[in-house]
Tab-separated table of C-alpha atoms in Angstrom:
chain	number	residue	atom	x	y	z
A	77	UNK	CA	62.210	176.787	115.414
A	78	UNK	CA	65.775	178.498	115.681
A	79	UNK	CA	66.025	182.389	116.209
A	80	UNK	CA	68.406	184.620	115.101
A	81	UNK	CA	68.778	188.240	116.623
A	82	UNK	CA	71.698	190.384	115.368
A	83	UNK	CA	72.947	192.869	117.958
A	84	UNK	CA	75.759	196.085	117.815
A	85	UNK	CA	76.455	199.333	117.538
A	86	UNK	CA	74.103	201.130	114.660
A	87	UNK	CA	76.435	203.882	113.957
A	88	UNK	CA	80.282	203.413	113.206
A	89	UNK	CA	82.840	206.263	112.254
A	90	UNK	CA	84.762	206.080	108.413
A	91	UNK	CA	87.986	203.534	108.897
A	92	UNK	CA	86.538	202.171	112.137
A	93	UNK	CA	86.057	198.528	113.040
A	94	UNK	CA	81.953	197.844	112.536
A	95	UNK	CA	81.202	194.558	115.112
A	96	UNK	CA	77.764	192.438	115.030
A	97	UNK	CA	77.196	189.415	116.650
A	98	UNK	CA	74.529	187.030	115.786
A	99	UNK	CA	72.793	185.581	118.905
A	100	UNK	CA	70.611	181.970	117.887
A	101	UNK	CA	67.864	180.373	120.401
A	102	UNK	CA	65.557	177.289	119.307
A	103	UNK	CA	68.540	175.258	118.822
A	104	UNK	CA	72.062	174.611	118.648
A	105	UNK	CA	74.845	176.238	116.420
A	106	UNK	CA	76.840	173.200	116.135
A	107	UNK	CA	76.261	171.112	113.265
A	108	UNK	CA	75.457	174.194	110.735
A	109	UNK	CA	76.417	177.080	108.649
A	110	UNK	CA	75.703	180.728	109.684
A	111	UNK	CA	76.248	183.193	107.005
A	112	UNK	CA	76.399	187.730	107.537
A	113	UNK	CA	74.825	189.001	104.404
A	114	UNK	CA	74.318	192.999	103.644
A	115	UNK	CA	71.935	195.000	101.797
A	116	UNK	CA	72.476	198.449	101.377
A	117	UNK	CA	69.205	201.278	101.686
A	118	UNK	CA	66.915	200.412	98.681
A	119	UNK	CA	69.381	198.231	97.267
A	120	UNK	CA	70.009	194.283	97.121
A	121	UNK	CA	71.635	191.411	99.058
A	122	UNK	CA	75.688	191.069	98.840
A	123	UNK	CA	76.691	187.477	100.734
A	124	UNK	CA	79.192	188.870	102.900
A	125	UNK	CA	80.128	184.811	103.691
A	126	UNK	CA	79.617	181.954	106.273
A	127	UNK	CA	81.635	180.491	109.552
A	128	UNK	CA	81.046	176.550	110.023
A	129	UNK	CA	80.336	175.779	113.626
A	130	UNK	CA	84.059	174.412	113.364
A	131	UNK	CA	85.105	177.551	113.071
A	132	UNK	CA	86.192	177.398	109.429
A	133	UNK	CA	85.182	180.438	106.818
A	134	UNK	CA	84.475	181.660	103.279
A	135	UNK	CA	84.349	184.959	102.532
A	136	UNK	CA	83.536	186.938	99.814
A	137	UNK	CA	86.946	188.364	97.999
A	138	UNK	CA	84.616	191.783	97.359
A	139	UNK	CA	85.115	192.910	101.304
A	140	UNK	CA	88.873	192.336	100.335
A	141	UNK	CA	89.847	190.439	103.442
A	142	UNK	CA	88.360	192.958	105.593
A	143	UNK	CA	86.122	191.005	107.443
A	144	UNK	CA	86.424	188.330	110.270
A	145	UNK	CA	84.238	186.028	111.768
A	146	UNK	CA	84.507	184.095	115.100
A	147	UNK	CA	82.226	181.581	116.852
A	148	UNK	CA	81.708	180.975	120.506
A	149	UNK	CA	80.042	177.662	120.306
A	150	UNK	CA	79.089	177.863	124.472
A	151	UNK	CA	77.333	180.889	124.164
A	152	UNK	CA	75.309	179.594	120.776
A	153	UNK	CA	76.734	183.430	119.142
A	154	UNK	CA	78.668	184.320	115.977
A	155	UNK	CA	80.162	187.231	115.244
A	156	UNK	CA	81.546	190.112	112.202
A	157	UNK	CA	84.636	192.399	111.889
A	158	UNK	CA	84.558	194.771	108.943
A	159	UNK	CA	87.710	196.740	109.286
A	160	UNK	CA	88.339	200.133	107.450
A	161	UNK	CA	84.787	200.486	107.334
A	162	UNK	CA	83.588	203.562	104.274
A	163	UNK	CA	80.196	204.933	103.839
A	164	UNK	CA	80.164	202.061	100.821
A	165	UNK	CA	79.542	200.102	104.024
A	166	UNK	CA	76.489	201.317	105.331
A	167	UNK	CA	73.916	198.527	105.255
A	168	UNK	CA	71.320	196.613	106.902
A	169	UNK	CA	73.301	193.563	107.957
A	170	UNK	CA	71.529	190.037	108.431
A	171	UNK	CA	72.799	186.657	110.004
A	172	UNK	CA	71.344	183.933	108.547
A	173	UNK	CA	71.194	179.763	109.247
A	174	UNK	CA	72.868	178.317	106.038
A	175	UNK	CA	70.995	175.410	106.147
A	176	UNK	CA	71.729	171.799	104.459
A	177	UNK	CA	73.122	173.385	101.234
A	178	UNK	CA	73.950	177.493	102.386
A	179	UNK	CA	70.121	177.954	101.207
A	180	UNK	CA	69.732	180.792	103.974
A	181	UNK	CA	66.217	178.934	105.596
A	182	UNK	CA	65.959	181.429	108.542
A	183	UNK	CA	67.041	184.788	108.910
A	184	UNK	CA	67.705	187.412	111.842
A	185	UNK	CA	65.563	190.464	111.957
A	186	UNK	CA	68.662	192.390	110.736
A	187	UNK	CA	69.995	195.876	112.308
A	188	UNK	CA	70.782	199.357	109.996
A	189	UNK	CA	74.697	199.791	110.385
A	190	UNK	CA	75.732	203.694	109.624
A	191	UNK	CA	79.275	204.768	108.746
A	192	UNK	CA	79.081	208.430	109.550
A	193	UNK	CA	81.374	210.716	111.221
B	31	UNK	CA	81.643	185.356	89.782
B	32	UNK	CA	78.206	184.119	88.825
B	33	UNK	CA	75.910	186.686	87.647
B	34	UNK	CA	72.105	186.320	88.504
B	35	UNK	CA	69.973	188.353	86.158
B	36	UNK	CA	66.153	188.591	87.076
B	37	UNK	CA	63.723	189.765	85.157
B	38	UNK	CA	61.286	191.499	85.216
B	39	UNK	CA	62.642	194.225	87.869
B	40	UNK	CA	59.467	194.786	88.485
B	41	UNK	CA	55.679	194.369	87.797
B	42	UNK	CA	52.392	195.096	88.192
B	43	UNK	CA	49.622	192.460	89.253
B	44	UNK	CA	46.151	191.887	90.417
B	45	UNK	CA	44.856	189.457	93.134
B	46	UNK	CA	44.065	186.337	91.736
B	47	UNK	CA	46.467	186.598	88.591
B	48	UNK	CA	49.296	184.301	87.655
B	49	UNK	CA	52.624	185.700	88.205
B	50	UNK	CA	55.846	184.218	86.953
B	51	UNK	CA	59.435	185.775	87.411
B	52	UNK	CA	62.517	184.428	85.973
B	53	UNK	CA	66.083	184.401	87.108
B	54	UNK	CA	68.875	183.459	84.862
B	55	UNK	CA	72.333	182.474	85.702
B	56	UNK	CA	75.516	183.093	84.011
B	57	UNK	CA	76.570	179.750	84.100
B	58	UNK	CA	75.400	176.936	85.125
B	59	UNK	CA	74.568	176.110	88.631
B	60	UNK	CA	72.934	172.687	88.899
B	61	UNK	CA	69.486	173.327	90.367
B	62	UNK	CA	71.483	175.190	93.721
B	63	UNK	CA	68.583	177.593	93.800
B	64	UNK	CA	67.141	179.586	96.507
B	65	UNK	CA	63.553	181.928	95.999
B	66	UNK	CA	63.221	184.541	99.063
B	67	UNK	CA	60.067	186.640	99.489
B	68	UNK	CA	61.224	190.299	101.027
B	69	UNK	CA	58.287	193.015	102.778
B	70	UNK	CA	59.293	196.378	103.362
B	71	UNK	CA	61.422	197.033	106.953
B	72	UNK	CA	61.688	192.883	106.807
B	73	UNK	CA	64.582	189.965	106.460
B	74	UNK	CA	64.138	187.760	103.743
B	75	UNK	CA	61.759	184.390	104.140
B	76	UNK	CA	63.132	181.455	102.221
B	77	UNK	CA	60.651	180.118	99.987
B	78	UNK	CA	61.980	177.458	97.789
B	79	UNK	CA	65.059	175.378	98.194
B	80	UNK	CA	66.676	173.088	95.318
B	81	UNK	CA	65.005	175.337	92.628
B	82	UNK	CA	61.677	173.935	93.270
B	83	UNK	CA	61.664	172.345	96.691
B	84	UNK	CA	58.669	174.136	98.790
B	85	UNK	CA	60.017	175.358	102.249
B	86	UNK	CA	58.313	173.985	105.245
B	87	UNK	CA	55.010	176.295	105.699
B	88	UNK	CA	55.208	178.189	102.703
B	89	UNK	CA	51.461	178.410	100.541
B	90	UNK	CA	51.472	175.639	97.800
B	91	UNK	CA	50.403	178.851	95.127
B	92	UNK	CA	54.205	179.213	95.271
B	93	UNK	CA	56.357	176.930	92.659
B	94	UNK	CA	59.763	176.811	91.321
B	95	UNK	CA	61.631	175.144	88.498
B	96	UNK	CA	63.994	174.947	85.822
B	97	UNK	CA	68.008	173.341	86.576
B	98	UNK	CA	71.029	174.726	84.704
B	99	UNK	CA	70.505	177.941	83.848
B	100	UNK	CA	66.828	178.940	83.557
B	101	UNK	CA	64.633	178.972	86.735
B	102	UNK	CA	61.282	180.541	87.656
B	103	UNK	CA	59.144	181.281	90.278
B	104	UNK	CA	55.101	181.219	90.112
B	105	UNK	CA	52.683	182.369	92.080
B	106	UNK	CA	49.342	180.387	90.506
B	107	UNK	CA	47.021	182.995	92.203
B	108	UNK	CA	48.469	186.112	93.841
B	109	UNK	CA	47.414	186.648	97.100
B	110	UNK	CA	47.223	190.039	98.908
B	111	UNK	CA	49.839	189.091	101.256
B	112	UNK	CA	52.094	188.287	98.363
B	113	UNK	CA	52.757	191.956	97.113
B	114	UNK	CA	56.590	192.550	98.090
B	115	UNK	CA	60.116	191.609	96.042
B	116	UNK	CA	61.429	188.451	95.015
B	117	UNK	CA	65.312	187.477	95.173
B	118	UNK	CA	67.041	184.335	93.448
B	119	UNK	CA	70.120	183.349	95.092
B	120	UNK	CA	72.623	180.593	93.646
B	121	UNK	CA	74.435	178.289	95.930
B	122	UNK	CA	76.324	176.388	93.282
B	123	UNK	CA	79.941	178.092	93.848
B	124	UNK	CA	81.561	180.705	96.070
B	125	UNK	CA	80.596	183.495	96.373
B	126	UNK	CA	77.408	183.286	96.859
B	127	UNK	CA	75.360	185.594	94.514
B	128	UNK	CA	71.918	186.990	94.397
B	129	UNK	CA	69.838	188.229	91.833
B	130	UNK	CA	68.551	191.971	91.941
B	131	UNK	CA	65.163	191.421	92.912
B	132	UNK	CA	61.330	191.629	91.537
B	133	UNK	CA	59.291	194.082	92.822
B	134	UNK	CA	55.225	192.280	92.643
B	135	UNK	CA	53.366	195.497	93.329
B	136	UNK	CA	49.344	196.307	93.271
B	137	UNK	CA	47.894	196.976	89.659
């Protein structure tokens, strides 16, 4: 059964660069979808968007090209760049599988991101 | 975007009892439906796939249905374990949109 861990700094200063990267044992990332998907204290999930183990992307047009994703196939990891990080930003951030259809069947534990001075 | 709308927000329910929660999209989105089940301090667990498609080791009390529009989540017979909030998310189109989430909580 595949196991996602997310992993980075929980605190990030206002119009810093906030970095995660998604670490997955129990299997391989080639061949899937991993998505990064937010949820703010007490509120609900925002899809933040998904890299292909090609490397290609979607993201959502609400984080107004601010964030990047990479993939490093070798070291079965995947990673997010939110640039210009605000205090609008501070969220629990997950990594998710995106299964056959981007159905999100297994999910990191997720890790509290701050944007504090 | 599509717009997810559940309902209720939240409600209260007792073990044993029939709970049903609706989410409605605002257009139509095939049957590209996920159901997650969320505890307090957790991640999500995905329960349902394809609007009614029961995800491998989930409890059989748990259901889905409905295609277009319209879908629903039961529980038959609520289960202690079961108290927590529900999300709806649509995977018909980009981006990817959840609903707000149904609180189940202890009457």
């Amino acid at each position: 059964q595949v196991q996602l861990q997310e992993s980075g700094p929980g605190l990030v200063k206002p119009s810093e660069t906030l970095s995660l990267t998604c670490s997955v044992s129990g299997g391989s990332i080639s061949g899937d979808y991993w998505s990064w998907i937010r949820q703010p204290p007490g509120k609900g999930l925002e899809w933040i968007g998904y890299i292909f183990y090609t490397g290609s992307t979607n993201y959502n047009p609400s984080l107004r090209s601010r964030a990047t994703f990479s993939v490093d196939t070798s070291n079965n990891q995947f990673s997010l760049k939110l640039r210009s990080v605000t205090a609008a930003d501070t969220a629990v951030y997950y990594c998710a599988r995106g299964g056959n259809y981007l159905e999100h069947d297994s999910w990191g534990q997720g890790t509290l991101v701050t944007v504090s001075s | 975007d599509i717009q997810m709308t559940q309902s209720p927000s939240s409600l209260s329910a007792s073990v044993g009892d029939r709970v049903t929660i609706t989410c409605r999209a605002s257009q139509g989105i095939n049957n590209y439906l996920a159901w997650f089940q969320q505890k307090p301090g957790k991640a999500p667990k995905s329960l349902i796939y394809s609007a009614s498609s029961l995800q491998s080791g989930v409890p059989s009390r748990f259901s889905g249905s409905g295609s277009g529009t319209d879908f629903t989540l039961t529980i038959s017979s609520l289960q202690p374990e079961d108290f927590a909030t529900y999300y709806c998310q649509q995977y018909n189109s980009y981006p990817l949109t959840f609903g707000g989430g149904t609180k189940v909580e202890i009457k």
